PDB file of C-alpha atoms in Angstrom:
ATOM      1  CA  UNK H  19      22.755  61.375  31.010  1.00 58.00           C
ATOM      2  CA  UNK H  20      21.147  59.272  33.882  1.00 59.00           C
ATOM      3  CA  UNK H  21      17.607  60.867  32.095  1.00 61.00           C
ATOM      4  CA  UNK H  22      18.427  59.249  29.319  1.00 57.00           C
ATOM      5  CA  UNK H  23      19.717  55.934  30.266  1.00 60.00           C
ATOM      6  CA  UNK H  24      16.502  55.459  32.707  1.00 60.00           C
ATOM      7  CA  UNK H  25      14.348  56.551  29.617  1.00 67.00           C
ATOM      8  CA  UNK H  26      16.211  54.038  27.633  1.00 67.00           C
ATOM      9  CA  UNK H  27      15.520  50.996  30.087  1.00 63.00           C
ATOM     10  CA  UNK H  28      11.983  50.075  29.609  1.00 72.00           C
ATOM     11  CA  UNK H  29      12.700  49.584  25.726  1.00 70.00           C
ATOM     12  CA  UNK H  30      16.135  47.625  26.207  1.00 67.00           C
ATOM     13  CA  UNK H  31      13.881  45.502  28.530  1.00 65.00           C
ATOM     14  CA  UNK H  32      11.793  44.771  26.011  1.00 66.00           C
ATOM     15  CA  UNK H  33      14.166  43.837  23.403  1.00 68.00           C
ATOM     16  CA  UNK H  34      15.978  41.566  25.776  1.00 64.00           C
ATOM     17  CA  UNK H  35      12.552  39.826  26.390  1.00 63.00           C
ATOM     18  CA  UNK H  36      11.768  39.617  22.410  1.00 62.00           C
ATOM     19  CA  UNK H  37      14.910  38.198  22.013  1.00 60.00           C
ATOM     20  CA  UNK H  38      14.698  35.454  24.515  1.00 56.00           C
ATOM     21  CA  UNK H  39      11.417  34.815  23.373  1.00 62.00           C
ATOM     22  CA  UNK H  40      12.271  34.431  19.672  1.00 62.00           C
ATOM     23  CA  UNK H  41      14.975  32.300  20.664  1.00 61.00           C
ATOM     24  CA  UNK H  42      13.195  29.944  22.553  1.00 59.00           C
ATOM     25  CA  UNK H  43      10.455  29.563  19.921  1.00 59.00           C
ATOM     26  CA  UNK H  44      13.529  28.745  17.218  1.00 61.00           C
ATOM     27  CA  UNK H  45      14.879  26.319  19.910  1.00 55.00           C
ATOM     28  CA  UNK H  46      11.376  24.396  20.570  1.00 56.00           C
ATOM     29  CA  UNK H  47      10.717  24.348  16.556  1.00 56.00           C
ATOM     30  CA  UNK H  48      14.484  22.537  15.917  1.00 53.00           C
ATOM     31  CA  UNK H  49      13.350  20.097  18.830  1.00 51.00           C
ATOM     32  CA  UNK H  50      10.260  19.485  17.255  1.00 53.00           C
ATOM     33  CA  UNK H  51      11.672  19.131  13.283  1.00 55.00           C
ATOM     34  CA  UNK H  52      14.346  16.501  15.267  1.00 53.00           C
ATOM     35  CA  UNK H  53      11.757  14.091  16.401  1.00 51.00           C
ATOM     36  CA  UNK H  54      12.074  11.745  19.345  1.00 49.00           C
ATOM     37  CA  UNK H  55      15.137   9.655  19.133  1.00 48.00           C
ATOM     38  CA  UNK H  56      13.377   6.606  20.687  1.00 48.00           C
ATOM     39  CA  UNK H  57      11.466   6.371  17.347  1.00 46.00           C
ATOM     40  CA  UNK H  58      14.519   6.861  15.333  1.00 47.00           C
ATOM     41  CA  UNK H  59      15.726   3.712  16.986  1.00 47.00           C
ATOM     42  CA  UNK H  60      13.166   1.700  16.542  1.00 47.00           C
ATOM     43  CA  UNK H  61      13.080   2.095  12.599  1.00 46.00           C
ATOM     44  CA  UNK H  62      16.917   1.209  12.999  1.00 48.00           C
ATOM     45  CA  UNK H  63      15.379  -2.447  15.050  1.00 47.00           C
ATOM     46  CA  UNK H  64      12.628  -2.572  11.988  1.00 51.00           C
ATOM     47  CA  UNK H  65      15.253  -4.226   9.709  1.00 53.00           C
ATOM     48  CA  UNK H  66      15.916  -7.731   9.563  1.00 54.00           C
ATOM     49  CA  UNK H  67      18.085  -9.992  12.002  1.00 60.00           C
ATOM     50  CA  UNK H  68      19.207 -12.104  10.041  1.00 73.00           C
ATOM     51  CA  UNK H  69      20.649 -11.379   6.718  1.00 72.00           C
ATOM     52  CA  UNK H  70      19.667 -15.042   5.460  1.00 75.00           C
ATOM     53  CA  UNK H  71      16.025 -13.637   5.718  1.00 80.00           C
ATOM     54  CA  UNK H  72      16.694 -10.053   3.253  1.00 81.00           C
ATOM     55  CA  UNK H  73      18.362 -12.613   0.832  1.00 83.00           C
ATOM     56  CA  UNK H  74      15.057 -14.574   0.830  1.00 80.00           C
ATOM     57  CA  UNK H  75      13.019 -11.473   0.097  1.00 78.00           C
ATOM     58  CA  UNK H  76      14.732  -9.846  -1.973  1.00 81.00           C
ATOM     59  CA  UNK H  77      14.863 -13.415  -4.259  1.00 82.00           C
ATOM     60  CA  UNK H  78      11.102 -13.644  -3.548  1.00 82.00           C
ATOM     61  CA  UNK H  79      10.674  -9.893  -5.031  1.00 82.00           C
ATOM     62  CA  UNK H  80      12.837 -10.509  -8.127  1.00 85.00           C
ATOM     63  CA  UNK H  81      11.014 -13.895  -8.598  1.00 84.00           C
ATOM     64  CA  UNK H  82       7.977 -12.065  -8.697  1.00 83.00           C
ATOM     65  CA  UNK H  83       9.036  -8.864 -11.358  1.00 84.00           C
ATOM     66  CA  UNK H  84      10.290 -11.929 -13.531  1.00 86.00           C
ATOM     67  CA  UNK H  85       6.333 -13.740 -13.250  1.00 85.00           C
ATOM     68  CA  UNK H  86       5.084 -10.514 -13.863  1.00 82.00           C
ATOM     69  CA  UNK H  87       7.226  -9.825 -16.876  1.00 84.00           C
ATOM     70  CA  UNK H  88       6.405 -13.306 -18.655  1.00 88.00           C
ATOM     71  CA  UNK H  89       2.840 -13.409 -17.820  1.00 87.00           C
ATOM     72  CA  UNK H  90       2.238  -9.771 -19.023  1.00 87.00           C
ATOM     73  CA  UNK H  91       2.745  -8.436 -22.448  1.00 85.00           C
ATOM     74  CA  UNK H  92       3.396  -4.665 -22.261  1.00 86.00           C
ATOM     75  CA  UNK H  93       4.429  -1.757 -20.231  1.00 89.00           C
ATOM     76  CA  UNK H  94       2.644  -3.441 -17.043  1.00 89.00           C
ATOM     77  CA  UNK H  95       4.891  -6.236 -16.890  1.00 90.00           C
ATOM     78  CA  UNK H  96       7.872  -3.823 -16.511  1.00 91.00           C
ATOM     79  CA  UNK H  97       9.480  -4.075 -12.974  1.00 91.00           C
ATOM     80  CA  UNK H  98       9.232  -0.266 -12.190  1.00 92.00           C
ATOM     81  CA  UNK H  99       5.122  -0.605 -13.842  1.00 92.00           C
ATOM     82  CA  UNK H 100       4.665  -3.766 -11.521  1.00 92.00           C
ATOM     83  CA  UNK H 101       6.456  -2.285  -7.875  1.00 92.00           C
ATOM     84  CA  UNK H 102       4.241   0.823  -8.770  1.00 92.00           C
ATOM     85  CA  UNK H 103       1.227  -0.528  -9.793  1.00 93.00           C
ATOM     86  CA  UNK H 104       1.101  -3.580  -7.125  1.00 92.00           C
ATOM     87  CA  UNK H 105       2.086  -0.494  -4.225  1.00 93.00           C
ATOM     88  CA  UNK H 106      -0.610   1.778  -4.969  1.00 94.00           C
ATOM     89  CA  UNK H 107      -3.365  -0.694  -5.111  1.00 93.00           C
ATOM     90  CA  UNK H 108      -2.251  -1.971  -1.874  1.00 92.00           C
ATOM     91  CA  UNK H 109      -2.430   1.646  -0.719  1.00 93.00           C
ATOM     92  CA  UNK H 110      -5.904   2.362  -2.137  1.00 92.00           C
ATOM     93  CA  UNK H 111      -7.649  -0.613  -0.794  1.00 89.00           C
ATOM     94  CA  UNK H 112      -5.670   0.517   2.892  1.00 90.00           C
ATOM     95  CA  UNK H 113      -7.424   3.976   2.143  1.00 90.00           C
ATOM     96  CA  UNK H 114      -4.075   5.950   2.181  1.00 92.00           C
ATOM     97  CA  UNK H 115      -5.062   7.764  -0.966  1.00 93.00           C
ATOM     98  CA  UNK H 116      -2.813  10.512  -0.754  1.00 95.00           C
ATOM     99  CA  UNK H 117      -0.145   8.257  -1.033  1.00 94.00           C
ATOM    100  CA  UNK H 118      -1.517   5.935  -3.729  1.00 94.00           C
ATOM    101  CA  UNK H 119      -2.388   9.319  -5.632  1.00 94.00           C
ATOM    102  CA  UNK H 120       1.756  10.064  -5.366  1.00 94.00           C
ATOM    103  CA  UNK H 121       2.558   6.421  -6.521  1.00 93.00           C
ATOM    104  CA  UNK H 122      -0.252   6.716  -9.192  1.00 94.00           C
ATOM    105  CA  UNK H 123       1.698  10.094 -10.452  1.00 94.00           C
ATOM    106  CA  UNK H 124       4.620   8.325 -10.461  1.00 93.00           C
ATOM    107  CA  UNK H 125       3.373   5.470 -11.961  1.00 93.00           C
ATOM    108  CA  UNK H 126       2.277   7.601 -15.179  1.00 94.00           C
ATOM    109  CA  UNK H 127       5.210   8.786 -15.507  1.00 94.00           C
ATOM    110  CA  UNK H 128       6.842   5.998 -16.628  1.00 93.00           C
ATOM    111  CA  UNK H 129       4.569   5.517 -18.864  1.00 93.00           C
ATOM    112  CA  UNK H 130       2.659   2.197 -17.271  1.00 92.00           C
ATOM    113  CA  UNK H 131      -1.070   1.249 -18.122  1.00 93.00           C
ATOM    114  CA  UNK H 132      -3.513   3.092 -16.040  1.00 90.00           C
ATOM    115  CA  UNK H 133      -6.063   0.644 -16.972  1.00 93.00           C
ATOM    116  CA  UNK H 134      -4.358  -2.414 -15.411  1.00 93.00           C
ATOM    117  CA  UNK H 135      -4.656  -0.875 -11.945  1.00 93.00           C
ATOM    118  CA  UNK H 136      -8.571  -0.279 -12.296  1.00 94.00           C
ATOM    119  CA  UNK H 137      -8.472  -4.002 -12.990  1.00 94.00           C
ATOM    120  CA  UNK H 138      -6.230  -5.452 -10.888  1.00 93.00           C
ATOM    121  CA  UNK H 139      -8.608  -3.146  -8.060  1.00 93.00           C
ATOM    122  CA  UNK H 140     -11.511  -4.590  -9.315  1.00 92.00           C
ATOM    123  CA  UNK H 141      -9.829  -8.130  -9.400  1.00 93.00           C
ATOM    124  CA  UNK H 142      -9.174  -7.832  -5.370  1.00 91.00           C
ATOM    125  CA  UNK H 143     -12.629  -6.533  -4.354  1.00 90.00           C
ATOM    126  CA  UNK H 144     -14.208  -9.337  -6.312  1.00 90.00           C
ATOM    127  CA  UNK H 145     -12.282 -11.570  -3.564  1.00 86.00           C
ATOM    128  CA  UNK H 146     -13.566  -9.559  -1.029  1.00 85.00           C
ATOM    129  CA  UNK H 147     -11.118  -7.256   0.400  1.00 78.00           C
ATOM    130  CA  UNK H 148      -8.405  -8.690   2.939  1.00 75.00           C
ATOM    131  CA  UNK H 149      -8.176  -7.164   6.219  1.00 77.00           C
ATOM    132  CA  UNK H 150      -5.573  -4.004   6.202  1.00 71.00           C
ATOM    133  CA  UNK H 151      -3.735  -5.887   8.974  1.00 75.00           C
ATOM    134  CA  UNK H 152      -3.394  -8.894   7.256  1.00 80.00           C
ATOM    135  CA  UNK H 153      -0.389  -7.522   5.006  1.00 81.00           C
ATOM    136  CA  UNK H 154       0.600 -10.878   3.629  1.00 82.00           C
ATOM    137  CA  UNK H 155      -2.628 -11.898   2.511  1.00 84.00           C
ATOM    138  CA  UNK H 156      -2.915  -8.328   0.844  1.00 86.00           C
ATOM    139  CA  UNK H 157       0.276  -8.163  -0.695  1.00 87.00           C
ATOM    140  CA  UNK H 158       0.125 -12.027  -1.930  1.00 88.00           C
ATOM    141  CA  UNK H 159      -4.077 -10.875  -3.527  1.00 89.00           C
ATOM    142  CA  UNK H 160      -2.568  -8.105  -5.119  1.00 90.00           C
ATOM    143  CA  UNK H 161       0.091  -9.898  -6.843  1.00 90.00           C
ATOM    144  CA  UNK H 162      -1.877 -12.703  -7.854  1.00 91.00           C
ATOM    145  CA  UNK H 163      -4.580 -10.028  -9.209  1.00 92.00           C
ATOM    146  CA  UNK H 164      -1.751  -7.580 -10.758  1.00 92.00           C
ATOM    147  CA  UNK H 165      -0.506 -11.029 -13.052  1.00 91.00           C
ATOM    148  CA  UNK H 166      -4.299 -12.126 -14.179  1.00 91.00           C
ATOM    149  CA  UNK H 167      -6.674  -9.254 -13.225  1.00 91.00           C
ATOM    150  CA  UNK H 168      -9.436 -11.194 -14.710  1.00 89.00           C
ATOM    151  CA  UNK H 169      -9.336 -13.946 -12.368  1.00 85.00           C
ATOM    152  CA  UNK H 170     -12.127 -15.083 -10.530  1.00 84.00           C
ATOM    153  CA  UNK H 171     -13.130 -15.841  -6.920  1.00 81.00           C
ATOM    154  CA  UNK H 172     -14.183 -19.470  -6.771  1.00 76.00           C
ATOM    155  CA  UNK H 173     -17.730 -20.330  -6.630  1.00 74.00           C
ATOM    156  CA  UNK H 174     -19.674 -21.436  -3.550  1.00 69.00           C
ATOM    157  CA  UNK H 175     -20.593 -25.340  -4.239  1.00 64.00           C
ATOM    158  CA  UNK H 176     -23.983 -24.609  -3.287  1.00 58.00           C
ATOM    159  CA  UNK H 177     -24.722 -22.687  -6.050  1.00 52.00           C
ATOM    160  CA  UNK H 178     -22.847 -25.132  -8.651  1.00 52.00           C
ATOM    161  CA  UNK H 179     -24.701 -27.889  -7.804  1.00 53.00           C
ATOM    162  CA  UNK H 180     -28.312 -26.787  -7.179  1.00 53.00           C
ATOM    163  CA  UNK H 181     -31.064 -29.276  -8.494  1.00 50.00           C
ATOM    164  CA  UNK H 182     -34.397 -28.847  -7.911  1.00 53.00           C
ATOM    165  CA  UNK H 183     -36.134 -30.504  -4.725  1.00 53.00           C
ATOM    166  CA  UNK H 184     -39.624 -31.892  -5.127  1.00 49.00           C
ATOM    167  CA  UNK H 185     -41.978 -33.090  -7.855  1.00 51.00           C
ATOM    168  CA  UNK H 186     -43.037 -29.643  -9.261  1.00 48.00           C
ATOM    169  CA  UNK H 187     -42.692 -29.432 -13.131  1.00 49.00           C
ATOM    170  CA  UNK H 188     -38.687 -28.071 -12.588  1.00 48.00           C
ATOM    171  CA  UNK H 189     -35.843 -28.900 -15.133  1.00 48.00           C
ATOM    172  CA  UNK H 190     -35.389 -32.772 -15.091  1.00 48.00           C
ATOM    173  CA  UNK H 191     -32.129 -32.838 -17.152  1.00 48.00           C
ATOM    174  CA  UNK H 192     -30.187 -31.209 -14.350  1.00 48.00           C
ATOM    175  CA  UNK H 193     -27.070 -33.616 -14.144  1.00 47.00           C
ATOM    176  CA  UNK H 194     -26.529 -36.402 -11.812  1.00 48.00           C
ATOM    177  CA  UNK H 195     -25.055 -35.684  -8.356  1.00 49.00           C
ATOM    178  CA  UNK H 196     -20.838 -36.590  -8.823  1.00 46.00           C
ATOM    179  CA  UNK H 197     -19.796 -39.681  -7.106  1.00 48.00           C
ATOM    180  CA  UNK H 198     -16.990 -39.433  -4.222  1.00 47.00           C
ATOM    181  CA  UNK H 199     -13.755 -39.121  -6.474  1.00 45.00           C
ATOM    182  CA  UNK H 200     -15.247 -37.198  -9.552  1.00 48.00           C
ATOM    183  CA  UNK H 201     -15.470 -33.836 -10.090  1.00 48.00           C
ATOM    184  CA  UNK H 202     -18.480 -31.798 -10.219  1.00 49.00           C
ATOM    185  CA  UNK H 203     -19.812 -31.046 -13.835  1.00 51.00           C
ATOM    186  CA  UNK H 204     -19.575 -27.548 -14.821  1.00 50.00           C
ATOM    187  CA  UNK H 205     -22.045 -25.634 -14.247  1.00 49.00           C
ATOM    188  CA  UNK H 206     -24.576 -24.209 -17.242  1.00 51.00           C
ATOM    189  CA  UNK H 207     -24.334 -20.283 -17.820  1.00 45.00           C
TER     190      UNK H 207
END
């Protein structure tokens, strides 16, 4: 009997030590799948102090689906189309693409215009993309692009008003420089 038991003890040994091991592997993955709850607090601190201040923007966002709903005939003037389509340009031009590609599924699955988002992309690069940092100025471009993706960036007045210098055989009817108060004429295409 004692033959056996002393046989036996190297192999309960090592089950013992599997098991602990195992175990503490399971107990360092549920730690890790927990997260730290100093970050979980600070996403609870994230949300606004004062309640006057959600009120405003959530107005401000509804004022905006209703802009975007008179100013655009079609699917892409529907709120879900706009919240979608306004998010995952926002993401793209941050360079999160695996997240704009997830909005973008989304997105057709409502059924909203892929097209509008290739222009209302295009409409914010011609501006010149806005720092990532600068979130207001990015979210305020891509709204403003999302309601009139064809708009324009404005035109450097140097190259508006460019008459020729000198007394070389150049285009005399160029117009006359405006006087202080009027406005520039427009310029010939």
């Amino acid at each position: 009997m004692r033959r056996v038991i002393w046989g036996l003890l190297p192999a309960m040994c090592l089950s013992v030590g599997v098991l602990l091991t195992t175990s503490l592997v399971g107990a360092t993955g549920a730690m890790a799948q927990s997260g730290d709850t100093h970050a979980q607090d600070q996403s609870k601190s994230a949300a606004p102090a004062n309640p006057g201040d959600a009120a405003k923007d959530n107005q401000r966002k509804i004022d905006e689906f209703t802009e975007a709903a008179q100013a655009i005939n079609g699917p892409a003037g529907n709120p879900e189309c706009v919240w979608l389509g306004k998010r995952a340009v926002i993401l793209i031009l941050r360079d999160d693409l695996d997240t704009a590609f997830r909005h973008l599924d989304l997105y057709d699955r409502f059924g909203c215009p892929g097209g509008h988002i290739q222009a209302a992309i295009r409409c914010v690069t011609r501006f010149g993309i806005p720092d990532a940092k600068a979130t207001d100025t990015m979210n305020s471009r891509a709204h403003a692009c999302w309601i009139n993706p064809a708009a324009q960036p404005p035109q450097p007045a140097a190259a508006t008003a460019s008459a020729p210098s000198g007394t070389g055989g150049g285009d005399t009817s160029a117009a006359p420089a405006p006087t202080q108060g009027q406005a520039p004429p427009p310029a010939k295409q």
